Structure formats: C-alpha cells, structure tokens
mmCIF file of C-alpha atoms in Angstrom:
data_model
loop_
_atom_site.group_PDB
_atom_site.id
_atom_site.type_symbol
_atom_site.label_atom_id
_atom_site.label_comp_id
_atom_site.label_asym_id
_atom_site.label_seq_id
_atom_site.Cartn_x
_atom_site.Cartn_y
_atom_site.Cartn_z
ATOM 1 C CA MET A 1275 4.210 9.256 1.353
ATOM 2 C CA ALA A 1276 5.577 12.680 -0.261
ATOM 3 C CA PRO A 1277 8.559 13.594 -2.395
ATOM 4 C CA GLY A 1278 11.341 15.098 0.125
ATOM 5 C CA GLU A 1279 10.216 13.587 3.155
ATOM 6 C CA PHE A 1280 12.114 10.469 5.232
ATOM 7 C CA TYR A 1281 10.310 7.189 5.995
ATOM 8 C CA HIS A 1282 11.581 4.186 7.990
ATOM 9 C CA ILE A 1283 10.666 1.410 5.653
ATOM 10 C CA TYR A 1284 10.763 -2.400 7.503
ATOM 11 C CA ASN A 1285 9.265 -5.549 6.947
ATOM 12 C CA ARG A 1286 9.954 -9.218 7.870
ATOM 13 C CA GLY A 1287 9.650 -12.769 6.773
ATOM 14 C CA THR A 1288 6.172 -14.618 6.830
ATOM 15 C CA GLU A 1289 5.736 -16.121 9.839
ATOM 16 C CA LYS A 1290 8.655 -14.389 11.288
ATOM 17 C CA ARG A 1291 10.874 -16.983 9.222
ATOM 18 C CA ASP A 1292 14.513 -15.906 8.307
ATOM 19 C CA ILE A 1293 14.637 -14.411 4.574
ATOM 20 C CA PHE A 1294 18.644 -14.101 4.804
ATOM 21 C CA SER A 1295 20.068 -17.395 5.642
ATOM 22 C CA THR A 1296 23.367 -17.208 3.571
ATOM 23 C CA GLU A 1297 25.963 -14.419 2.882
ATOM 24 C CA THR A 1298 24.977 -14.876 -0.675
ATOM 25 C CA ASP A 1299 21.067 -13.947 0.343
ATOM 26 C CA ARG A 1300 22.168 -10.717 1.984
ATOM 27 C CA GLU A 1301 24.580 -9.709 -0.709
ATOM 28 C CA ARG A 1302 21.843 -10.311 -3.092
ATOM 29 C CA PHE A 1303 19.489 -8.033 -1.161
ATOM 30 C CA MET A 1304 22.087 -5.333 -0.946
ATOM 31 C CA ALA A 1305 22.746 -5.446 -4.366
ATOM 32 C CA LEU A 1306 19.233 -4.940 -4.889
ATOM 33 C CA LEU A 1307 19.111 -1.689 -2.846
ATOM 34 C CA TYR A 1308 21.424 -0.182 -5.155
ATOM 35 C CA LEU A 1309 19.954 -1.696 -8.430
ATOM 36 C CA CYS A 1310 16.346 -1.420 -8.018
ATOM 37 C CA ASN A 1311 16.848 2.190 -7.292
ATOM 38 C CA ALA A 1312 17.580 3.094 -10.999
ATOM 39 C CA VAL A 1313 14.495 4.764 -12.702
ATOM 40 C CA GLU A 1314 15.496 2.652 -15.960
ATOM 41 C CA PRO A 1315 15.038 -1.006 -15.638
ATOM 42 C CA VAL A 1316 18.219 -2.783 -14.823
ATOM 43 C CA ARG A 1317 18.417 -6.470 -15.618
ATOM 44 C CA ILE A 1318 20.661 -8.281 -13.230
ATOM 45 C CA ASP A 1319 20.832 -11.659 -15.083
ATOM 46 C CA ASP A 1320 22.266 -9.342 -18.309
ATOM 47 C CA ILE A 1321 24.743 -7.605 -15.857
ATOM 48 C CA LYS A 1322 26.081 -10.962 -14.364
ATOM 49 C CA LYS A 1323 26.669 -12.461 -18.040
ATOM 50 C CA SER A 1324 28.933 -9.250 -18.770
ATOM 51 C CA ARG A 1325 30.211 -8.548 -15.339
ATOM 52 C CA GLY A 1326 29.964 -11.983 -12.837
ATOM 53 C CA SER A 1327 27.616 -11.856 -9.896
ATOM 54 C CA SER A 1328 29.704 -10.718 -7.111
ATOM 55 C CA LEU A 1329 28.469 -7.696 -4.904
ATOM 56 C CA THR A 1330 31.132 -5.683 -5.873
ATOM 57 C CA SER A 1331 30.527 -6.251 -9.696
ATOM 58 C CA LEU A 1332 26.613 -5.245 -9.513
ATOM 59 C CA LEU A 1333 27.753 -2.253 -7.245
ATOM 60 C CA GLU A 1334 30.025 -0.957 -9.817
ATOM 61 C CA ILE A 1335 27.300 -0.381 -12.562
ATOM 62 C CA ASP A 1336 26.761 3.268 -12.605
ATOM 63 C CA PHE A 1337 23.144 5.415 -13.492
ATOM 64 C CA GLU A 1338 22.244 8.981 -13.127
ATOM 65 C CA GLU A 1339 18.438 9.118 -12.001
ATOM 66 C CA THR A 1340 17.235 7.133 -8.586
ATOM 67 C CA LEU A 1341 14.000 6.823 -7.191
ATOM 68 C CA VAL A 1342 14.865 7.441 -3.626
ATOM 69 C CA ASP A 1343 17.705 8.123 -1.368
ATOM 70 C CA ILE A 1344 18.640 5.854 0.997
ATOM 71 C CA GLY A 1345 19.858 7.187 4.165
ATOM 72 C CA ALA A 1346 20.579 4.047 6.267
ATOM 73 C CA TYR A 1347 19.866 0.296 6.351
ATOM 74 C CA CYS A 1348 20.329 -2.927 8.168
ATOM 75 C CA LEU A 1349 19.648 -6.434 7.527
ATOM 76 C CA MET A 1350 18.843 -8.804 10.127
ATOM 77 C CA PRO A 1351 18.140 -12.698 9.805
ATOM 78 C CA ASN A 1352 14.420 -12.487 9.436
ATOM 79 C CA HIS A 1353 13.626 -8.728 8.564
ATOM 80 C CA PHE A 1354 15.276 -5.549 7.371
ATOM 81 C CA HIS A 1355 15.121 -1.897 8.098
ATOM 82 C CA LEU A 1356 15.527 1.273 5.423
ATOM 83 C CA LEU A 1357 15.627 4.798 6.135
ATOM 84 C CA ILE A 1358 14.618 6.332 2.734
ATOM 85 C CA ARG A 1359 13.836 9.641 1.149
ATOM 86 C CA GLU A 1360 11.104 9.896 -1.179
ATOM 87 C CA LYS A 1361 12.437 11.696 -4.423
ATOM 88 C CA VAL A 1362 9.806 11.255 -6.956
ATOM 89 C CA GLU A 1363 5.907 10.694 -6.727
ATOM 90 C CA LEU A 1364 5.350 6.876 -5.666
ATOM 91 C CA GLY A 1365 9.477 6.565 -6.006
ATOM 92 C CA ILE A 1366 8.942 4.401 -2.546
ATOM 93 C CA SER A 1367 6.295 2.345 -3.436
ATOM 94 C CA LYS A 1368 8.122 1.488 -7.121
ATOM 95 C CA PHE A 1369 11.526 0.778 -5.113
ATOM 96 C CA MET A 1370 10.044 -1.297 -2.673
ATOM 97 C CA GLN A 1371 8.026 -3.409 -5.228
ATOM 98 C CA LYS A 1372 11.194 -4.104 -7.303
ATOM 99 C CA ILE A 1373 13.120 -5.294 -4.172
ATOM 100 C CA MET A 1374 10.514 -7.232 -2.671
ATOM 101 C CA THR A 1375 9.498 -9.076 -6.034
ATOM 102 C CA GLY A 1376 13.265 -9.596 -7.285
ATOM 103 C CA TYR A 1377 14.259 -10.595 -3.672
ATOM 104 C CA THR A 1378 11.349 -13.326 -3.539
ATOM 105 C CA MET A 1379 12.307 -14.471 -7.105
ATOM 106 C CA TYR A 1380 15.606 -15.306 -6.116
ATOM 107 C CA PHE A 1381 15.144 -16.708 -2.922
ATOM 108 C CA ASN A 1382 12.671 -19.172 -3.839
ATOM 109 C CA LYS A 1383 14.715 -20.317 -6.836
ATOM 110 C CA ARG A 1384 17.674 -20.394 -4.810
ATOM 111 C CA HIS A 1385 15.926 -22.287 -1.627
ATOM 112 C CA GLU A 1386 13.460 -24.155 -3.757
ATOM 113 C CA ARG A 1387 10.503 -22.659 -2.028
ATOM 114 C CA THR A 1388 7.263 -21.269 -3.231
ATOM 115 C CA GLY A 1389 4.795 -18.518 -2.349
ATOM 116 C CA ALA A 1390 5.101 -15.312 0.030
ATOM 117 C CA LEU A 1391 8.328 -14.543 1.360
ATOM 118 C CA PHE A 1392 7.272 -11.282 3.153
ATOM 119 C CA GLN A 1393 4.616 -10.566 5.883
ATOM 120 C CA GLY A 1394 2.566 -8.735 3.642
ATOM 121 C CA LYS A 1395 3.325 -4.946 2.390
ATOM 122 C CA PHE A 1396 6.139 -3.289 3.819
ATOM 123 C CA LYS A 1397 5.521 -1.023 6.929
ATOM 124 C CA ALA A 1398 6.295 2.606 6.792
ATOM 125 C CA THR A 1399 6.559 5.183 9.461
ATOM 126 C CA HIS A 1400 6.707 8.838 8.644
ATOM 127 C CA ALA A 1401 10.026 10.665 10.367
ATOM 128 C CA ASN A 1402 8.524 13.984 10.207
ATOM 129 C CA GLU A 1403 10.596 15.261 13.280
ATOM 130 C CA ASP A 1404 14.313 16.143 13.361
ATOM 131 C CA ARG A 1405 14.564 14.416 16.797
ATOM 132 C CA TYR A 1406 12.745 11.130 15.324
ATOM 133 C CA LEU A 1407 14.905 11.521 12.187
ATOM 134 C CA LYS A 1408 18.272 11.201 14.445
ATOM 135 C CA TYR A 1409 17.142 8.547 16.600
ATOM 136 C CA LEU A 1410 16.105 6.392 13.617
ATOM 137 C CA LEU A 1411 19.933 6.512 12.579
ATOM 138 C CA SER A 1412 20.903 5.083 15.676
ATOM 139 C CA TYR A 1413 17.853 2.401 16.083
ATOM 140 C CA ILE A 1414 18.673 1.080 12.661
ATOM 141 C CA HIS A 1415 22.327 0.684 13.267
ATOM 142 C CA LEU A 1416 21.968 -0.837 16.969
ATOM 143 C CA ASN A 1417 20.067 -3.770 15.831
ATOM 144 C CA PRO A 1418 22.779 -6.393 15.290
ATOM 145 C CA VAL A 1419 23.222 -6.099 18.827
ATOM 146 C CA LYS A 1420 20.413 -8.185 19.386
ATOM 147 C CA LEU A 1421 22.340 -10.927 17.676
ATOM 148 C CA ILE A 1422 25.032 -11.335 20.383
ATOM 149 C CA ASP A 1423 23.036 -10.010 23.547
ATOM 150 C CA PRO A 1424 19.333 -10.507 22.799
ATOM 151 C CA GLN A 1425 18.002 -8.611 25.691
ATOM 152 C CA TRP A 1426 20.263 -5.791 26.190
ATOM 153 C CA LYS A 1427 17.747 -3.336 25.855
ATOM 154 C CA GLU A 1428 15.914 -4.849 28.809
ATOM 155 C CA THR A 1429 18.744 -6.042 31.131
ATOM 156 C CA GLY A 1430 21.865 -3.766 29.882
ATOM 157 C CA ILE A 1431 24.872 -4.448 28.125
ATOM 158 C CA ARG A 1432 26.812 -7.113 29.110
ATOM 159 C CA ASP A 1433 30.025 -6.268 27.224
ATOM 160 C CA ARG A 1434 29.912 -2.577 25.809
ATOM 161 C CA LYS A 1435 33.366 -3.096 23.741
ATOM 162 C CA SER A 1436 32.334 -6.284 22.304
ATOM 163 C CA ALA A 1437 29.030 -4.632 21.408
ATOM 164 C CA GLU A 1438 30.890 -1.634 19.583
ATOM 165 C CA LYS A 1439 33.458 -3.912 17.940
ATOM 166 C CA TYR A 1440 30.557 -6.233 16.460
ATOM 167 C CA LEU A 1441 28.628 -3.071 15.120
ATOM 168 C CA ARG A 1442 31.889 -1.884 13.563
ATOM 169 C CA THR A 1443 32.563 -5.059 11.575
ATOM 170 C CA TYR A 1444 28.911 -5.882 10.751
ATOM 171 C CA ARG A 1445 28.883 -5.841 7.010
ATOM 172 C CA TYR A 1446 25.030 -5.941 6.398
ATOM 173 C CA SER A 1447 24.343 -2.373 7.472
ATOM 174 C CA SER A 1448 25.377 1.087 6.578
ATOM 175 C CA TYR A 1449 27.155 1.751 10.183
ATOM 176 C CA SER A 1450 30.590 1.226 8.613
ATOM 177 C CA ASP A 1451 29.842 4.019 5.863
ATOM 178 C CA TYR A 1452 28.999 6.548 8.927
ATOM 179 C CA LEU A 1453 32.386 5.553 10.156
ATOM 180 C CA ALA A 1454 33.818 6.267 6.777
ATOM 181 C CA ILE A 1455 35.319 2.871 6.485
ATOM 182 C CA PRO A 1456 36.007 2.607 2.687
ATOM 183 C CA ARG A 1457 34.044 -0.327 0.815
ATOM 184 C CA ILE A 1458 32.043 -0.490 -2.234
ATOM 185 C CA GLU A 1459 28.574 -0.739 -0.576
ATOM 186 C CA SER A 1460 28.814 2.831 0.247
ATOM 187 C CA LYS A 1461 27.380 3.387 -3.292
ATOM 188 C CA ILE A 1462 24.079 2.131 -1.738
ATOM 189 C CA LEU A 1463 23.667 5.628 0.230
ATOM 190 C CA ASN A 1464 23.225 9.141 -0.429
ATOM 191 C CA ARG A 1465 24.027 10.558 3.031
ATOM 192 C CA LYS A 1466 24.148 14.086 1.568
ATOM 193 C CA VAL A 1467 20.542 14.430 1.829
ATOM 194 C CA LEU A 1468 20.303 13.685 5.576
ATOM 195 C CA PRO A 1469 21.082 16.527 8.150
ATOM 196 C CA ASP A 1470 24.574 16.704 9.100
ATOM 197 C CA TYR A 1471 23.944 15.270 12.791
ATOM 198 C CA PHE A 1472 27.599 14.066 13.492
ATOM 199 C CA ASP A 1473 30.544 16.339 13.762
ATOM 200 C CA GLY A 1474 32.857 13.384 12.569
ATOM 201 C CA THR A 1475 32.999 9.750 12.799
ATOM 202 C CA ARG A 1476 33.952 9.960 16.480
ATOM 203 C CA ASP A 1477 31.020 11.889 17.237
ATOM 204 C CA CYS A 1478 29.087 9.106 15.403
ATOM 205 C CA GLU A 1479 30.169 6.324 17.587
ATOM 206 C CA ASN A 1480 30.067 8.355 20.637
ATOM 207 C CA GLU A 1481 26.051 8.336 19.804
ATOM 208 C CA ILE A 1482 25.995 4.590 19.488
ATOM 209 C CA ALA A 1483 27.961 4.176 22.534
ATOM 210 C CA ASP A 1484 25.490 6.305 24.399
ATOM 211 C CA TRP A 1485 22.481 4.312 23.393
ATOM 212 C CA ILE A 1486 24.319 1.161 23.997
ATOM 213 C CA GLU A 1487 24.570 2.197 27.559
ATOM 214 C CA TYR A 1488 20.660 2.881 27.773
ATOM 215 C CA LYS A 1489 18.624 0.413 29.493
ATOM 216 C CA LYS A 1490 14.750 0.510 29.809
#
C-alpha cells in the first residue's frame, strides 16, 4: 500500500459470525473509525469519563493529524467495507490494527467471549483505476439492500422504491453523508480527497438507482 492511493478494505467475522449484533456494537465501531484515525493515541475510557459514551460525544473530539482519509464505509451484520486513502507510510496498517484490536477487546468483553473475532487479517484491494474507484462508492453503499432483499443482484429488485428508502435511512453507512443529510457521523469522512463524481445529491441518488435496477 502506498500513500496517496485508495484501497477497498474489508473483513468479516470468523466463521462468518455476526460481529455487529446490537446498535451499541455498530456505534462503537463507527466511533473507532473516527478515533483510531488520530495519529496521536486516543483513550476512549478517558473520553467516556469526561464526556460520556454516546456516539455523539465520541465524535465531538477534534484532532488535527490523521492516518488515512476515509471516503466511504458500510457496516453489515457479519462484515464491513471501507474505502480508504493512505496518507502516510503504513497508515492503513496502523489504522486497521487499532480498529480491529480495539473492537475485538470491546466485543469480547461486552458479549462475554474470548478469542479471535475477525477472519484473519483484513483484505485490501487497490482502487487503481478511476472507473473502479467510482464503482466502489456505489458497491459499498448498496450493501444494505441485501438485508431486505438477499437475492436482488441475481433475480432483480422486488421493490426499488423501498430499497432506495432503506438505503437513505440506513444509519451504518456513509450514504446519508453523500446525500448531504446533516448528522454528526459525517466527521468520519473526508470526501474532499475523492474525485467529484456526482453533480449534487440528485446525481448520486440516480447513480444508486441505476445500480439497483441492474440484474446479472
């Protein structure tokens, strides 16, 4: 991995088990996406003592230097997707090590389990073409459709309007931020580093709608 380059990062639970089983789990991972990106170490326990443990409280912390730029993300019950630009040498490796270690410790304590949570080391695919990078934005944000229509890619979407509404209201991806819906979670992203693929939010929605209509 090289500074200035984009990568699709993903991983799933060991034995395909769920790694996000509650709203609290998902909010903790989203908080880690933000806090683990700081170059200087951030102690969540210290923040919780002074500010509280809500997602909003954790995202209100400000820091100047980050390891990576996060362009998009999506959390699914047993896996996650990230679109990341490396900013400094080994930035992605340091970032992911902090997230996976921190989240595993949190999850094991909360759910009274031990051992590995993820299916080995995270996977990384280099987004080395502009066309592929643009495709990844739609691919990552379309993942939640599987939760309401698991076979939509193979058989076609059953209810396009419902799928579009579900994506707009799904809290655990960055799609809402691309639609300019105000929320504190937008601090996780740095969209400025991505090419300006969409001429406004309507263009972004149209791109997603085109993919929803796609059938293998």
